Amino acid sequence: MTKIALVLSGGGARGISHIGAIKALMEQGIKPDIISGTSAGAFIGALVAYGYSPDDILNIFLKTKFLRFLRFGFSLGGLLRIDQAEGILKKLIPENAFEALKIPLVVTTTDIHAGTEVCFRTGELAIPILASCCLPGLFKPIHFEGKDLVDGAISHNMPVAAIENEADYIIGIHCNPMVIQKSSRHMHAITYRSFRLAMRGKAKASLDRCDLLIEAPDLYNYNIFDFTKTQELFDIGYNYTKEFLAKNEVKI
């Protein structure tokens, strides 16, 4: 029997599109045997691994005002604090342990001092997931197990390596597409696009190792804080994946 791995990238609010993509996959009978995620992908991956359906997860995002939980906290460590979101995770997964998940999950974070990836798959669940979402400069690093941890996307925004030896078929869902765009003279636009180009270049090797890669181009027009557009982002992931599977023969 083919063992399927699902790899979910980071991307802030754009990660909501993962939920729609997963729903489309499941409607075709495609379900993961192991999940690897970073940042938003780790958060959503944990809910899927615990047993929530894509529709359940969509409703959670629609009902939860995530921006309210990104508490402003001016400090040397970062502009925002993400720790209030810990209560959400513990409410959704009361056991707060990797061992409570129905599907094995690997969460990727980054040790900000060593500059290396740190993966978690056992023990406490909420803190590694929150650490995986801590984008440096915006969020204060989370100290856990003797390390200061930040966004896993810094080291691996498409964490294929963490599980590729444990699966026969790898499905990657990447929510940070690049599109051809007219040049801009606005410094903010140039800086933002340069950052996304750098992130994609770093992720390219992992993207190439996916047997099936789902990447909706329309996501380019959304930013990491677009949580008010939850339904739109879900629909983009769902509709693109449904059409993609209809046009491409997937043999697993």
Short mmCIF file of C-alpha atoms in Angstrom, two decimals:
data_model
loop_
_atom_site.label_atom_id
_atom_site.label_comp_id
_atom_site.label_asym_id
_atom_site.label_seq_id
_atom_site.Cartn_x
_atom_site.Cartn_y
_atom_site.Cartn_z
CA MET A 1 0.00 0.00 0.00
CA THR A 2 1.35 3.43 -1.01
CA LYS A 3 2.23 5.66 1.94
CA ILE A 4 1.28 9.27 1.20
CA ALA A 5 3.00 12.29 2.74
CA LEU A 6 1.37 15.71 2.74
CA VAL A 7 3.74 18.68 2.96
CA LEU A 8 2.25 22.09 3.79
CA SER A 9 4.16 25.33 3.34
CA GLY A 10 4.02 28.47 5.41
CA GLY A 11 2.45 31.65 4.11
CA GLY A 12 0.40 33.31 6.84
CA ALA A 13 -3.23 33.81 5.89
CA ARG A 14 -2.52 32.36 2.45
CA GLY A 15 -2.15 29.03 4.26
CA ILE A 16 -5.94 28.99 4.65
CA SER A 17 -5.98 27.85 1.02
CA HIS A 18 -4.41 24.59 2.25
CA ILE A 19 -7.75 23.72 3.85
CA GLY A 20 -9.61 23.97 0.55
CA ALA A 21 -6.91 22.03 -1.29
CA ILE A 22 -7.04 19.24 1.30
CA LYS A 23 -10.83 19.05 0.97
CA ALA A 24 -10.50 18.61 -2.81
CA LEU A 25 -7.89 15.88 -2.32
CA MET A 26 -10.04 14.04 0.20
CA GLU A 27 -13.03 14.16 -2.13
CA GLN A 28 -10.89 12.14 -4.54
CA GLY A 29 -10.07 9.63 -1.82
CA ILE A 30 -6.55 10.98 -1.30
CA LYS A 31 -5.68 11.08 2.41
CA PRO A 32 -2.25 11.50 4.04
CA ASP A 33 -0.47 8.89 6.13
CA ILE A 34 1.99 11.47 7.46
CA ILE A 35 2.02 15.28 7.45
CA SER A 36 4.93 17.73 7.47
CA GLY A 37 4.26 21.42 7.95
CA THR A 38 5.81 24.73 8.78
CA SER A 39 4.22 27.96 10.01
CA ALA A 40 0.57 28.10 8.82
CA GLY A 41 1.09 24.63 7.36
CA ALA A 42 2.02 23.30 10.80
CA PHE A 43 -1.08 24.83 12.39
CA ILE A 44 -3.46 23.45 9.76
CA GLY A 45 -1.57 20.16 9.55
CA ALA A 46 -2.07 19.63 13.28
CA LEU A 47 -5.84 20.08 12.98
CA VAL A 48 -6.03 17.66 10.06
CA ALA A 49 -3.83 15.17 11.91
CA TYR A 50 -6.06 15.38 15.00
CA GLY A 51 -9.11 14.45 12.95
CA TYR A 52 -10.86 17.71 12.10
CA SER A 53 -12.43 17.71 8.63
CA PRO A 54 -11.57 20.53 6.19
CA ASP A 55 -15.06 21.99 6.72
CA ASP A 56 -14.52 21.89 10.50
CA ILE A 57 -11.22 23.72 10.10
CA LEU A 58 -12.76 26.32 7.78
CA ASN A 59 -15.42 27.03 10.40
CA ILE A 60 -12.74 27.39 13.07
CA PHE A 61 -10.99 30.04 10.98
CA LEU A 62 -14.24 31.82 10.16
CA LYS A 63 -15.23 32.02 13.82
CA THR A 64 -11.80 32.88 15.25
CA LYS A 65 -10.53 36.45 14.97
CA PHE A 66 -6.89 35.50 14.55
CA LEU A 67 -5.65 39.06 14.20
CA ARG A 68 -7.03 39.75 17.69
CA PHE A 69 -4.69 37.11 19.09
CA LEU A 70 -1.60 38.66 17.53
CA ARG A 71 -1.20 40.95 20.51
CA PHE A 72 0.86 44.10 20.05
CA GLY A 73 3.81 43.99 22.41
CA PHE A 74 6.60 46.44 21.65
CA SER A 75 9.85 44.86 22.76
CA LEU A 76 13.38 44.19 21.59
CA GLY A 77 12.27 40.76 20.42
CA GLY A 78 9.60 41.82 17.97
CA LEU A 79 6.62 44.03 17.27
CA LEU A 80 3.93 41.42 17.85
CA ARG A 81 3.44 38.57 20.28
CA ILE A 82 1.82 35.36 19.18
CA ASP A 83 1.56 33.64 22.56
CA GLN A 84 -2.15 34.35 23.05
CA ALA A 85 -2.86 31.91 20.21
CA GLU A 86 -1.64 29.10 22.50
CA GLY A 87 -5.06 29.04 24.16
CA ILE A 88 -6.74 28.43 20.81
CA LEU A 89 -4.59 25.41 20.09
CA LYS A 90 -5.06 23.92 23.54
CA LYS A 91 -8.81 24.32 23.23
CA LEU A 92 -8.84 22.63 19.82
CA ILE A 93 -6.42 19.86 20.85
CA PRO A 94 -6.87 19.50 24.65
CA GLU A 95 -4.27 16.73 25.01
CA ASN A 96 -1.63 19.17 23.69
CA ALA A 97 0.59 16.31 22.53
CA PHE A 98 1.84 14.94 19.22
CA GLU A 99 0.93 11.49 20.51
CA ALA A 100 -2.79 12.46 20.52
CA LEU A 101 -2.80 12.96 16.75
CA LYS A 102 -4.37 10.31 14.52
CA ILE A 103 -1.87 11.02 11.73
CA PRO A 104 1.86 11.48 12.47
CA LEU A 105 2.92 15.12 12.19
CA VAL A 106 6.33 16.76 11.87
CA VAL A 107 6.60 20.48 12.67
CA THR A 108 9.58 22.47 11.40
CA THR A 109 10.95 25.49 13.26
CA THR A 110 14.22 27.45 13.05
CA ASP A 111 16.82 27.97 15.79
CA ILE A 112 17.44 31.70 15.32
CA HIS A 113 20.93 31.56 16.86
CA ALA A 114 22.29 28.41 15.21
CA GLY A 115 20.48 29.13 11.94
CA THR A 116 19.40 25.52 11.66
CA GLU A 117 16.05 23.79 11.37
CA VAL A 118 14.61 22.06 14.43
CA CYS A 119 11.88 19.48 13.86
CA PHE A 120 9.37 18.22 16.41
CA ARG A 121 7.23 15.09 16.28
CA THR A 122 6.78 14.03 19.91
CA GLY A 123 5.88 15.67 23.20
CA GLU A 124 4.21 19.04 23.69
CA LEU A 125 2.38 20.24 20.59
CA ALA A 126 1.23 23.85 20.96
CA ILE A 127 4.58 25.56 21.59
CA PRO A 128 6.40 24.03 18.57
CA ILE A 129 3.49 25.03 16.33
CA LEU A 130 3.49 28.60 17.62
CA ALA A 131 7.27 28.76 17.27
CA SER A 132 6.93 27.59 13.68
CA CYS A 133 4.68 30.62 13.03
CA CYS A 134 7.00 33.26 14.52
CA LEU A 135 8.20 35.36 11.60
CA PRO A 136 11.36 37.20 12.77
CA GLY A 137 10.96 40.96 13.03
CA LEU A 138 7.20 40.66 13.51
CA PHE A 139 6.96 38.11 16.30
CA LYS A 140 9.01 37.56 19.40
CA PRO A 141 10.95 34.24 19.29
CA ILE A 142 9.66 31.46 21.51
CA HIS A 143 12.10 29.92 23.97
CA PHE A 144 11.57 26.17 24.14
CA GLU A 145 13.86 23.30 25.14
CA GLY A 146 16.83 25.61 25.46
CA LYS A 147 16.47 27.21 22.03
CA ASP A 148 15.02 30.48 20.71
CA LEU A 149 12.75 29.32 17.91
CA VAL A 150 11.23 31.23 15.01
CA ASP A 151 9.37 30.55 11.77
CA GLY A 152 10.26 27.24 10.17
CA ALA A 153 9.91 28.90 6.78
CA ILE A 154 13.26 30.61 7.35
CA SER A 155 15.07 27.27 7.17
CA HIS A 156 12.58 25.19 5.12
CA ASN A 157 9.32 26.65 3.86
CA MET A 158 8.55 23.38 2.09
CA PRO A 159 9.67 20.78 4.66
CA VAL A 160 9.91 17.75 2.39
CA ALA A 161 13.22 16.52 3.82
CA ALA A 162 11.65 15.94 7.24
CA ILE A 163 9.48 13.06 5.94
CA GLU A 164 10.65 12.05 2.46
CA ASN A 165 12.25 8.81 3.70
CA GLU A 166 8.98 7.82 5.37
CA ALA A 167 6.68 7.99 2.35
CA ASP A 168 6.28 6.56 -1.15
CA TYR A 169 4.42 9.52 -2.63
CA ILE A 170 4.78 13.19 -1.66
CA ILE A 171 2.02 15.74 -2.16
CA GLY A 172 3.14 19.32 -1.64
CA ILE A 173 0.80 22.28 -1.20
CA HIS A 174 2.66 25.55 -1.62
CA CYS A 175 0.81 28.83 -1.08
CA ASN A 176 3.54 31.26 -2.17
CA PRO A 177 3.37 31.31 -5.98
CA MET A 178 5.39 33.67 -8.16
CA VAL A 179 3.85 35.24 -11.25
CA ILE A 180 5.27 37.37 -14.04
CA GLN A 181 4.60 40.95 -13.07
CA LYS A 182 5.15 44.41 -14.50
CA SER A 183 8.04 46.21 -12.90
CA SER A 184 7.32 48.53 -10.00
CA ARG A 185 9.28 51.53 -8.76
CA HIS A 186 7.67 51.43 -5.34
CA MET A 187 10.31 50.40 -2.82
CA HIS A 188 7.87 48.43 -0.66
CA ALA A 189 6.67 46.39 -3.65
CA ILE A 190 10.23 45.72 -4.82
CA THR A 191 11.34 44.64 -1.33
CA TYR A 192 8.33 42.38 -0.84
CA ARG A 193 8.74 40.70 -4.22
CA SER A 194 12.48 40.26 -3.65
CA PHE A 195 11.77 38.54 -0.33
CA ARG A 196 9.28 36.17 -1.97
CA LEU A 197 11.69 35.42 -4.81
CA ALA A 198 14.40 34.55 -2.29
CA MET A 199 12.03 32.29 -0.35
CA ARG A 200 10.90 30.50 -3.49
CA GLY A 201 14.48 30.04 -4.69
CA LYS A 202 15.36 28.43 -1.38
CA ALA A 203 12.32 26.15 -1.57
CA LYS A 204 12.84 25.11 -5.20
CA ALA A 205 14.73 21.89 -4.46
CA SER A 206 11.95 20.76 -2.13
CA LEU A 207 9.23 21.75 -4.59
CA ASP A 208 10.95 19.66 -7.26
CA ARG A 209 10.95 16.61 -4.98
CA CYS A 210 7.16 16.57 -4.70
CA ASP A 211 5.42 13.91 -6.79
CA LEU A 212 2.37 16.16 -6.90
CA LEU A 213 2.63 19.91 -6.36
CA ILE A 214 -0.41 22.11 -5.81
CA GLU A 215 0.23 25.84 -6.11
CA ALA A 216 -2.68 28.17 -6.93
CA PRO A 217 -1.34 31.22 -8.82
CA ASP A 218 -4.19 33.50 -7.63
CA LEU A 219 -2.73 33.40 -4.11
CA TYR A 220 -0.02 35.82 -5.23
CA ASN A 221 -2.48 38.69 -4.75
CA TYR A 222 -2.98 38.03 -1.03
CA ASN A 223 -0.74 38.88 1.93
CA ILE A 224 0.09 37.05 5.14
CA PHE A 225 -2.40 39.06 7.23
CA ASP A 226 -5.48 38.60 5.01
CA PHE A 227 -7.39 36.61 7.62
CA THR A 228 -10.54 38.61 6.85
CA LYS A 229 -10.55 36.90 3.43
CA THR A 230 -10.77 33.39 4.88
CA GLN A 231 -13.60 32.17 2.64
CA GLU A 232 -11.91 33.57 -0.50
CA LEU A 233 -8.63 31.85 0.32
CA PHE A 234 -10.36 28.55 1.08
CA ASP A 235 -12.26 28.73 -2.21
CA ILE A 236 -9.09 29.42 -4.19
CA GLY A 237 -7.39 26.36 -2.73
CA TYR A 238 -10.45 24.17 -3.23
CA ASN A 239 -11.36 25.26 -6.78
CA TYR A 240 -7.79 25.25 -8.08
CA THR A 241 -7.07 21.77 -6.67
CA LYS A 242 -10.35 20.35 -7.92
CA GLU A 243 -9.67 21.66 -11.43
CA PHE A 244 -6.03 20.55 -11.28
CA LEU A 245 -6.99 16.98 -10.34
CA ALA A 246 -9.62 16.89 -13.09
CA LYS A 247 -7.05 17.94 -15.72
CA ASN A 248 -4.13 15.83 -14.51
CA GLU A 249 -4.16 12.08 -14.04
CA VAL A 250 -2.89 11.31 -10.56
CA LYS A 251 -1.60 7.80 -10.05
CA ILE A 252 -0.95 6.85 -6.45
#
